[in-house]
C-alpha cells in the first residue's frame, strides 16, 4: 500500500488526488498547499485524503508533510522544485514532477543536465525513482514520441505538435495558469537542430498543417517548451539518433499572446510611465482571468457557449524503416471540453494534463518503474509505454499511429 503526498492542489494535483483515491494500492493521500481553502475543498470529496498546510519555500515544512510517504507528486510552481527534490531525497521517497524545475541553475538547460546527472545519481544511491515532465505536454506527448520510435530503424527529425483549440465565448485566453502560460509565450524557444540545442525567437519559424479531423489549416510556431530539450539530450539512446527535434504550438492562447509580445507587453522589465514603475507583464497578467477549475464555473462557461472545442496533439517523425524513407505520425485523441466535463467534471486541459499525470502516478503505485535514479517521461521503456497506453485507453485517451512511405 502506498502513501502519497501531493504538493499543490490546483487543477493537476487535485485530479491526481481524485484518481489515486480510486486505487486499491493507495492507503493515504496527503493533500498539501499554501491555500487551506483549496486543501479543504479537495479533502472533503476524498475517501483517503488528509489535508496539510505547507510552505514550499521551507524544506523542513515539506519534509514534515512528507514523513513516511512513499511518493511525492510535485504540482507546485517551478521555483519550488529544488526544495521538493531535496525533501524527497532526505525522506528517501520516490518523486514525480509535472514539469522540471528552473531553480537548480540560472540556465534551465544546464539545470536539466544537473537533474539527470547529479540528482539522478543521488536518487539511484538511495534506491529511489524520480520522474519529471509528467503532464500532457511534456508527458503524454513524450510517451507518444517513444511509441512512434517502434516504427523506425533510424530517425532524423521529430516534430511534437500541439494545438489548443478549445475556445470559450467569454474572455478566457488560457485554460491553465496564466502566469505560466504568459511566461512560456515570452520565453526563448529551444530546438534541437543538427544535433545541438539552439535558441530561437518566440512565434517564429511557422509550419502549417491540415489534418483530416480539422476543418482548417493551422499555423504552428516556435514556443518555449520542454520536449526538444529532454528528447534532444536523450536522442541517441531513446530516439534512434534523431538530429532535429522541434515543438510547434498553436491555439487561442497563441493568437492572444503574439501581438502582446510584438508590442513588448510581455516584458518583465519595469518601465517608468507617467512617473510610475510598471512591469508590462504584470499589468497584462492582472487583467487575465484565472483558469477555471470549479464544477459550477466550468458548467457556466459551457452553457454560455463555445467558439470551438477541438485540438491536436501529434508526433511526426521522419527516418527509415527497412532501408526505406518513411514518416511516422502518432495522433493523440482525447475528450474535448464538453465531453471531459460530462465524464469527470473537468476542463479538457484538466482532463488531459491531470489524468495524463495521474497515469504516471499509477505506474508508481503499481511498481512499474524499473529504473532507479532520475528520468524524464521520454525515457520510458517500450513495456512501460505499452502499459501507459493501455491505462490511457480506459480514459478514452488513445493513440493512432500510421506509417507513410516517402518513396
CSV table of N, CA and C in Angstrom, one decimal, residues 277-343:
chain,number,residue,atom,x,y,z
A,277,UNK,N,6.5,53.2,-11.8
A,277,UNK,CA,7.3,52.0,-12.3
A,277,UNK,C,6.2,50.9,-12.6
A,278,UNK,N,6.2,50.4,-13.8
A,278,UNK,CA,5.3,49.4,-14.2
A,278,UNK,C,6.0,48.3,-15.0
A,279,UNK,N,5.6,47.0,-14.7
A,279,UNK,CA,6.0,45.9,-15.5
A,279,UNK,C,4.9,45.6,-16.4
A,280,UNK,N,5.2,45.7,-17.8
A,280,UNK,CA,4.1,45.3,-18.7
A,280,UNK,C,3.6,43.9,-18.5
A,281,UNK,N,4.4,43.0,-18.2
A,281,UNK,CA,4.0,41.6,-18.0
A,281,UNK,C,2.9,41.5,-16.8
A,282,UNK,N,3.3,42.2,-15.7
A,282,UNK,CA,2.4,42.2,-14.6
A,282,UNK,C,1.1,42.9,-14.8
A,283,UNK,N,1.1,43.9,-15.6
A,283,UNK,CA,-0.1,44.7,-16.0
A,283,UNK,C,-1.0,43.8,-16.8
A,284,UNK,N,-0.5,43.1,-17.8
A,284,UNK,CA,-1.3,42.2,-18.6
A,284,UNK,C,-1.8,41.1,-17.8
A,285,UNK,N,-1.0,40.5,-16.9
A,285,UNK,CA,-1.4,39.4,-16.1
A,285,UNK,C,-2.6,39.7,-15.2
A,286,UNK,N,-2.5,41.0,-14.7
A,286,UNK,CA,-3.6,41.4,-13.8
A,286,UNK,C,-5.0,41.4,-14.4
A,287,UNK,N,-5.0,41.5,-15.7
A,287,UNK,CA,-6.3,41.6,-16.4
A,287,UNK,C,-6.7,40.3,-17.1
A,288,UNK,N,-6.0,39.2,-16.8
A,288,UNK,CA,-6.4,37.9,-17.4
A,288,UNK,C,-7.0,37.1,-16.3
A,289,UNK,N,-8.2,36.5,-16.6
A,289,UNK,CA,-8.9,35.7,-15.6
A,289,UNK,C,-8.2,34.4,-15.3
A,290,UNK,N,-8.3,33.9,-14.1
A,290,UNK,CA,-7.6,32.6,-13.8
A,290,UNK,C,-8.3,31.5,-14.6
A,291,UNK,N,-7.6,30.4,-14.7
A,291,UNK,CA,-8.1,29.2,-15.3
A,291,UNK,C,-9.3,28.6,-14.5
A,292,UNK,N,-10.4,28.3,-15.1
A,292,UNK,CA,-11.5,27.7,-14.4
A,292,UNK,C,-11.1,26.3,-13.8
A,293,UNK,N,-11.6,26.0,-12.6
A,293,UNK,CA,-11.3,24.7,-12.1
A,293,UNK,C,-12.5,24.1,-11.2
A,294,UNK,N,-13.5,25.0,-10.9
A,294,UNK,CA,-14.6,24.5,-10.1
A,294,UNK,C,-15.7,24.1,-11.0
A,295,UNK,N,-16.5,23.1,-10.5
A,295,UNK,CA,-17.5,22.5,-11.3
A,295,UNK,C,-18.5,23.5,-11.8
A,296,UNK,N,-19.1,24.3,-11.0
A,296,UNK,CA,-20.1,25.2,-11.4
A,296,UNK,C,-19.6,26.3,-12.4
A,297,UNK,N,-18.4,26.7,-12.2
A,297,UNK,CA,-17.7,27.6,-13.1
A,297,UNK,C,-17.6,27.1,-14.5
A,298,UNK,N,-17.1,25.8,-14.6
A,298,UNK,CA,-16.9,25.2,-15.9
A,298,UNK,C,-18.3,25.0,-16.6
A,299,UNK,N,-19.2,24.6,-15.8
A,299,UNK,CA,-20.6,24.4,-16.3
A,299,UNK,C,-21.1,25.6,-16.9
A,300,UNK,N,-20.9,26.7,-16.2
A,300,UNK,CA,-21.4,28.0,-16.7
A,300,UNK,C,-20.8,28.4,-18.0
A,301,UNK,N,-19.5,28.2,-18.1
A,301,UNK,CA,-18.7,28.5,-19.4
A,301,UNK,C,-19.3,27.7,-20.5
A,302,UNK,N,-19.5,26.4,-20.3
A,302,UNK,CA,-20.0,25.6,-21.4
A,302,UNK,C,-21.4,26.0,-21.8
A,303,UNK,N,-22.3,26.4,-20.8
A,303,UNK,CA,-23.6,26.8,-21.1
A,303,UNK,C,-23.7,28.1,-21.8
A,304,UNK,N,-22.7,29.0,-21.6
A,304,UNK,CA,-22.6,30.3,-22.3
A,304,UNK,C,-22.3,30.0,-23.8
A,305,UNK,N,-21.6,28.9,-24.1
A,305,UNK,CA,-21.3,28.6,-25.5
A,305,UNK,C,-19.8,28.6,-25.8
A,306,UNK,N,-19.4,27.8,-26.7
A,306,UNK,CA,-18.0,27.6,-27.1
A,306,UNK,C,-17.9,28.1,-28.6
A,307,UNK,N,-16.8,28.7,-28.8
A,307,UNK,CA,-16.4,29.1,-30.2
A,307,UNK,C,-15.9,27.8,-30.9
A,308,UNK,N,-15.1,27.0,-30.2
A,308,UNK,CA,-14.5,25.8,-30.8
A,308,UNK,C,-14.2,24.8,-29.6
A,309,UNK,N,-14.2,23.6,-29.9
A,309,UNK,CA,-13.9,22.5,-28.9
A,309,UNK,C,-13.1,21.4,-29.6
A,310,UNK,N,-11.9,21.7,-30.0
A,310,UNK,CA,-11.1,20.8,-30.7
A,310,UNK,C,-9.7,20.9,-30.3
A,311,UNK,N,-8.8,20.2,-30.9
A,311,UNK,CA,-7.4,20.3,-30.6
A,311,UNK,C,-6.5,19.3,-31.4
A,312,UNK,N,-5.2,19.4,-31.2
A,312,UNK,CA,-4.3,18.5,-31.9
A,312,UNK,C,-3.1,18.2,-30.9
A,313,UNK,N,-2.8,16.9,-30.8
A,313,UNK,CA,-1.5,16.5,-30.3
A,313,UNK,C,-1.0,15.4,-31.1
A,314,UNK,N,0.1,15.7,-31.8
A,314,UNK,CA,0.7,14.7,-32.7
A,314,UNK,C,2.2,14.7,-32.7
A,315,UNK,N,2.8,13.6,-32.9
A,315,UNK,CA,4.2,13.4,-33.1
A,315,UNK,C,4.4,13.0,-34.6
A,316,UNK,N,5.2,13.8,-35.3
A,316,UNK,CA,5.6,13.4,-36.7
A,316,UNK,C,7.1,13.1,-36.6
A,317,UNK,N,7.5,11.9,-37.1
A,317,UNK,CA,8.9,11.6,-37.1
A,317,UNK,C,9.3,11.0,-38.5
A,318,UNK,N,10.3,11.5,-39.1
A,318,UNK,CA,10.8,11.0,-40.3
A,318,UNK,C,12.1,10.3,-40.1
A,319,UNK,N,12.3,9.2,-40.9
A,319,UNK,CA,13.5,8.4,-40.8
A,319,UNK,C,13.5,7.3,-41.7
A,320,UNK,N,14.0,6.1,-41.3
A,320,UNK,CA,14.0,5.0,-42.2
A,320,UNK,C,13.5,3.7,-41.5
A,321,UNK,N,12.8,2.9,-42.3
A,321,UNK,CA,12.4,1.6,-41.8
A,321,UNK,C,12.7,0.6,-42.9
A,322,UNK,N,13.5,-0.5,-42.6
A,322,UNK,CA,13.9,-1.5,-43.6
A,322,UNK,C,14.6,-0.8,-44.8
A,323,UNK,N,15.4,0.2,-44.5
A,323,UNK,CA,16.1,0.9,-45.5
A,323,UNK,C,15.4,1.8,-46.4
A,324,UNK,N,14.1,2.0,-46.1
A,324,UNK,CA,13.2,2.9,-46.9
A,324,UNK,C,12.8,4.2,-46.1
A,325,UNK,N,12.8,5.4,-46.7
A,325,UNK,CA,12.4,6.6,-46.0
A,325,UNK,C,10.9,6.6,-45.7
A,326,UNK,N,10.6,6.9,-44.5
A,326,UNK,CA,9.2,6.9,-44.0
A,326,UNK,C,8.9,8.1,-43.1
A,327,UNK,N,7.7,8.5,-43.0
A,327,UNK,CA,7.2,9.4,-41.9
A,327,UNK,C,6.2,8.6,-41.1
A,328,UNK,N,6.4,8.7,-39.8
A,328,UNK,CA,5.5,8.0,-38.8
A,328,UNK,C,4.8,9.1,-38.1
A,329,UNK,N,3.5,9.1,-38.1
A,329,UNK,CA,2.6,10.0,-37.3
A,329,UNK,C,1.9,9.3,-36.2
A,330,UNK,N,2.0,9.8,-35.0
A,330,UNK,CA,1.2,9.3,-33.9
A,330,UNK,C,0.3,10.4,-33.4
A,331,UNK,N,-1.0,10.3,-33.6
A,331,UNK,CA,-2.0,11.3,-33.3
A,331,UNK,C,-2.7,10.8,-31.9
A,332,UNK,N,-2.7,11.8,-31.0
A,332,UNK,CA,-3.3,11.5,-29.7
A,332,UNK,C,-4.7,12.1,-29.7
A,333,UNK,N,-5.7,11.3,-29.3
A,333,UNK,CA,-7.1,11.7,-29.3
A,333,UNK,C,-7.6,11.6,-27.8
A,334,UNK,N,-8.3,12.7,-27.4
A,334,UNK,CA,-8.8,12.7,-26.0
A,334,UNK,C,-10.2,13.5,-26.0
A,335,UNK,N,-10.9,13.4,-25.0
A,335,UNK,CA,-12.2,14.1,-24.9
A,335,UNK,C,-12.0,15.6,-24.9
A,336,UNK,N,-12.9,16.4,-25.6
A,336,UNK,CA,-12.8,17.8,-25.6
A,336,UNK,C,-13.4,18.4,-24.3
A,337,UNK,N,-13.7,19.7,-24.3
A,337,UNK,CA,-14.2,20.3,-23.1
A,337,UNK,C,-15.5,19.7,-22.6
A,338,UNK,N,-16.5,19.7,-23.5
A,338,UNK,CA,-17.8,19.3,-23.2
A,338,UNK,C,-17.8,17.9,-22.7
A,339,UNK,N,-17.1,17.0,-23.4
A,339,UNK,CA,-17.1,15.6,-23.0
A,339,UNK,C,-16.3,15.4,-21.7
A,340,UNK,N,-15.2,16.1,-21.6
A,340,UNK,CA,-14.4,16.0,-20.3
A,340,UNK,C,-15.3,16.4,-19.1
A,341,UNK,N,-16.1,17.4,-19.3
A,341,UNK,CA,-16.9,17.9,-18.2
A,341,UNK,C,-18.0,16.8,-17.9
A,342,UNK,N,-18.6,16.3,-18.9
A,342,UNK,CA,-19.7,15.3,-18.8
A,342,UNK,C,-19.1,14.0,-18.1
A,343,UNK,N,-17.9,13.7,-18.5
A,343,UNK,CA,-17.3,12.4,-17.9
A,343,UNK,C,-16.8,12.6,-16.5
